[in-house]
CSV table of C-alpha atoms in Angstrom, one decimal:
chain,number,residue,atom,x,y,z
A,1,LYS,CA,-12.3,26.5,39.7
A,2,ILE,CA,-12.1,23.3,41.6
A,3,ASN,CA,-15.0,22.5,44.0
A,4,ASP,CA,-15.7,19.7,46.4
A,5,LYS,CA,-17.3,19.3,49.8
A,6,SER,CA,-14.0,19.4,51.7
A,7,THR,CA,-12.3,22.4,50.0
A,8,LYS,CA,-13.0,25.9,49.2
A,9,SER,CA,-13.2,27.2,45.7
A,10,ILE,CA,-9.6,27.4,44.3
A,11,PRO,CA,-9.0,29.7,41.3
A,12,LEU,CA,-6.9,28.2,38.4
A,13,LEU,CA,-4.7,30.9,36.7
A,14,ASN,CA,-3.1,30.4,33.4
A,15,ALA,CA,0.6,31.5,33.2
A,16,SER,CA,1.7,32.0,29.6
A,17,VAL,CA,5.2,31.5,28.1
A,18,GLY,CA,7.3,34.6,28.5
A,19,VAL,CA,10.7,36.2,28.3
A,20,ASP,CA,12.6,38.5,30.6
A,21,LEU,CA,13.4,41.4,28.3
A,22,ASN,CA,15.4,43.2,30.9
A,23,ASN,CA,18.1,40.5,30.9
A,24,LEU,CA,18.6,40.3,27.2
A,25,ASN,CA,22.0,41.2,25.9
A,26,SER,CA,21.6,43.9,23.2
A,27,MET,CA,25.1,43.5,21.8
A,28,ARG,CA,25.2,42.7,18.1
A,29,VAL,CA,27.2,39.7,16.9
A,30,GLU,CA,28.5,38.6,13.5
A,31,LYS,CA,26.2,36.3,11.6
A,32,TYR,CA,28.0,33.1,11.1
A,33,TYR,CA,24.9,31.1,10.1
A,34,ASP,CA,22.1,31.8,7.7
A,35,ILE,CA,19.5,29.5,9.4
A,36,ILE,CA,19.1,28.0,12.9
A,37,PHE,CA,16.9,25.4,14.3
A,38,PHE,CA,17.3,25.0,18.0
A,39,GLY,CA,15.6,23.0,20.8
A,40,SER,CA,15.7,19.7,22.6
A,41,LEU,CA,17.0,17.3,19.9
A,42,TRP,CA,15.8,14.2,21.7
A,43,TYR,CA,12.2,15.4,21.5
A,44,GLU,CA,10.3,13.5,18.8
A,45,PRO,CA,8.5,16.5,17.3
A,46,ASN,CA,11.8,18.3,17.0
A,47,ILE,CA,13.5,15.3,15.5
A,48,ASN,CA,10.7,15.1,12.9
A,49,ALA,CA,11.0,18.9,12.2
A,50,VAL,CA,14.7,18.7,11.6
A,51,ILE,CA,14.4,15.7,9.3
A,52,TRP,CA,11.6,17.4,7.3
A,53,LEU,CA,13.7,20.6,7.1
A,54,ILE,CA,16.8,18.9,5.8
A,55,ASN,CA,15.2,16.3,3.5
A,56,LYS,CA,12.3,18.3,2.1
A,57,VAL,CA,13.1,22.1,2.5
A,58,MET,CA,16.8,22.6,2.2
A,59,LYS,CA,17.0,21.2,-1.3
A,60,TYR,CA,15.0,24.2,-2.6
A,61,VAL,CA,17.1,26.6,-0.5
A,62,TRP,CA,20.4,25.1,-1.8
A,63,ARG,CA,19.1,25.1,-5.3
A,64,GLU,CA,19.1,28.9,-5.1
A,65,ASN,CA,22.3,29.2,-3.1
A,66,LYS,CA,24.6,26.3,-2.4
A,67,LYS,CA,26.5,28.2,0.3
A,68,ILE,CA,23.7,28.8,2.7
A,69,LYS,CA,24.6,27.5,6.2
A,70,LEU,CA,22.2,25.7,8.4
A,71,LEU,CA,22.8,25.3,12.2
A,72,ILE,CA,21.1,22.6,14.3
A,73,ALA,CA,21.7,23.3,18.0
A,74,GLY,CA,20.3,21.7,21.1
A,75,SER,CA,20.5,19.1,23.8
A,76,ASN,CA,21.1,15.4,23.4
A,77,PRO,CA,20.6,15.0,19.7
A,78,SER,CA,19.2,11.7,18.6
A,79,LYS,CA,21.0,9.3,16.3
A,80,ALA,CA,18.7,10.2,13.5
A,81,ILE,CA,19.7,13.9,13.8
A,82,LYS,CA,23.4,13.1,14.1
A,83,ASN,CA,23.2,11.0,10.9
A,84,ILE,CA,21.2,13.5,8.8
A,85,CYS,CA,23.4,16.4,9.7
A,86,LEU,CA,26.3,14.6,7.9
A,87,ILE,CA,24.7,14.7,4.5
A,88,ASN,CA,25.8,18.3,3.6
A,89,LYS,CA,29.0,20.2,4.5
A,90,ASN,CA,26.9,23.3,5.1
A,91,ILE,CA,25.0,21.7,8.0
A,92,SER,CA,26.5,22.2,11.5
A,93,LEU,CA,25.4,20.4,14.6
A,94,ILE,CA,26.2,21.9,18.0
A,95,ARG,CA,25.4,19.5,20.8
A,96,ASN,CA,24.5,20.8,24.3
A,97,PRO,CA,25.6,24.4,23.6
A,98,LYS,CA,26.7,26.4,26.6
A,99,ASN,CA,25.2,29.6,25.4
A,100,MET,CA,22.2,29.2,23.1
A,101,GLU,CA,21.6,32.9,23.0
A,102,GLU,CA,24.9,33.6,21.2
A,103,LEU,CA,24.1,31.0,18.5
A,104,ILE,CA,20.6,32.4,17.9
A,105,ARG,CA,22.1,35.9,17.6
A,106,ALA,CA,24.7,34.6,15.2
A,107,SER,CA,22.0,33.4,12.8
A,108,LYS,CA,20.0,35.4,10.2
A,109,VAL,CA,16.8,33.4,10.4
A,110,SER,CA,15.3,31.0,12.9
A,111,VAL,CA,13.1,28.2,11.8
A,112,ALA,CA,10.5,26.1,13.6
A,113,PRO,CA,9.0,23.7,11.0
A,114,MET,CA,6.9,21.8,13.5
A,115,LEU,CA,4.7,19.1,12.0
A,116,SER,CA,3.4,17.7,15.3
A,117,GLY,CA,3.4,18.5,19.0
A,118,SER,CA,1.2,20.7,21.1
A,119,GLY,CA,1.3,23.8,23.1
A,120,GLN,CA,3.3,27.0,22.7
A,121,GLN,CA,6.7,27.0,21.0
A,122,ASN,CA,9.2,28.7,23.3
A,123,LYS,CA,11.8,28.7,20.5
A,124,ILE,CA,9.7,31.1,18.5
A,125,ILE,CA,9.3,33.6,21.3
A,126,GLU,CA,13.0,33.3,22.2
A,127,ALA,CA,14.1,34.0,18.7
A,128,MET,CA,11.8,37.0,18.3
A,129,SER,CA,13.0,38.4,21.6
A,130,LEU,CA,16.5,38.3,20.2
A,131,ASP,CA,15.5,40.2,17.1
A,132,ILE,CA,15.8,37.2,14.8
A,133,PRO,CA,13.0,36.8,12.1
A,134,VAL,CA,11.2,33.5,12.1
A,135,VAL,CA,9.7,31.0,9.7
A,136,THR,CA,7.3,28.4,11.1
A,137,THR,CA,4.4,26.2,10.3
A,138,SER,CA,0.7,26.9,11.1
A,139,ILE,CA,0.7,24.3,13.9
A,140,ALA,CA,3.4,26.3,15.8
A,141,ALA,CA,2.1,29.8,15.0
A,142,LYS,CA,-1.5,29.3,15.9
A,143,PRO,CA,-1.2,28.8,19.7
A,144,LEU,CA,0.8,32.0,20.0
A,145,GLU,CA,-1.7,34.0,17.9
A,146,LEU,CA,1.1,35.1,15.5
A,147,VAL,CA,0.0,36.6,12.2
A,148,ASN,CA,1.6,35.6,9.0
A,149,LYS,CA,3.6,38.4,7.2
A,150,LYS,CA,3.1,40.6,10.2
A,151,HIS,CA,5.0,38.9,13.1
A,152,LEU,CA,6.7,36.1,11.1
A,153,LEU,CA,6.3,34.0,8.0
A,154,VAL,CA,4.1,30.9,8.0
A,155,ALA,CA,4.4,28.1,5.4
A,156,ASP,CA,3.4,24.4,5.5
A,157,MET,CA,4.7,23.1,2.2
A,158,PRO,CA,8.4,22.5,1.7
A,159,GLU,CA,8.9,24.8,-1.3
A,160,ASP,CA,6.9,27.6,0.3
A,161,PHE,CA,8.9,27.2,3.5
A,162,ALA,CA,12.2,27.4,1.6
A,163,ASN,CA,11.0,30.5,-0.3
A,164,SER,CA,10.1,32.1,3.0
A,165,ILE,CA,13.6,31.4,4.4
A,166,LEU,CA,15.2,32.9,1.2
A,167,ASP,CA,12.9,36.0,1.4
A,168,LEU,CA,14.1,36.7,4.9
A,169,ILE,CA,17.8,36.2,4.0
A,170,ILE,CA,17.6,38.4,0.9
A,171,ASN,CA,15.0,41.0,1.9
A,172,ARG,CA,16.4,43.0,4.8
A,173,ASN,CA,13.4,45.4,4.9
A,174,LEU,CA,11.0,42.5,5.3
A,175,SER,CA,13.2,41.0,8.1
A,176,GLN,CA,13.4,44.3,9.9
A,177,GLU,CA,9.6,44.9,9.7
A,178,LEU,CA,8.8,41.4,11.1
A,179,VAL,CA,11.4,41.9,13.9
A,180,LYS,CA,9.8,45.2,14.8
A,181,ASN,CA,6.3,43.9,14.9
A,182,SER,CA,7.2,40.7,16.7
A,183,LYS,CA,9.2,42.6,19.4
A,184,SER,CA,6.2,44.8,20.0
A,185,LEU,CA,3.9,41.8,20.4
A,186,ILE,CA,6.4,40.1,22.8
A,187,ASN,CA,6.6,43.3,24.9
A,188,GLU,CA,2.8,43.4,25.0
A,189,LYS,CA,1.9,39.8,25.6
A,190,TYR,CA,5.0,37.7,26.6
A,191,ASN,CA,7.0,40.1,28.8
A,192,TRP,CA,7.6,38.3,32.1
A,193,ASN,CA,7.3,41.5,34.1
A,194,LYS,CA,3.9,42.2,32.7
A,195,LEU,CA,2.8,38.6,33.0
A,196,VAL,CA,3.8,38.5,36.7
A,197,GLU,CA,2.1,41.8,37.4
A,198,ASN,CA,-1.2,40.5,35.9
A,199,LEU,CA,-0.9,37.3,37.8
A,200,VAL,CA,-0.4,39.1,41.1
A,201,LYS,CA,-3.4,41.3,40.3
A,202,LYS,CA,-5.6,38.3,39.7
A,203,VAL,CA,-4.4,36.5,42.9
A,204,TYR,CA,-4.9,39.5,45.2
A,205,LYS,CA,-7.9,41.2,43.5
């Protein structure tokens, strides 16, 4: 609460990240990509994440399967991202996509290998809401209170991150279990309808 001599006590309410589950398209689409990283590609933490993913992680992934396809999608990619996406024919860069949801649904695994940055990662919640399993780092999972091997896979070392990606591509049962658990969590904690209802209750209590 904020207090001073000239104002009344004003409550500060925290509004979490959320998704509108009612407006999600449930139609299934063909999986054109194995892995997707999406976000604002001019944002420094995302740039660092993409560079780390391609330089440090994908070499282990491609060692196991040279045909695995990686999609980088987002707004206004930096020069560094444009250049690094040219190093392998199995990397696709889609700039300023008109429909990000379609690209996420067309991917088998979503990755958020964040090395820096603060706050909640909307990209993780969005992928989970679209029934896409996620691999991320501890720094991204912790603010959302996500549990490793229950809601998603968490790895901080390049080879571990690569193995987690491969596990989700190969092991359909594991992917489905994570999708089921993460969808339940989103419905409970990050559903906009419930968040708004709780916010209204706090305001008018």
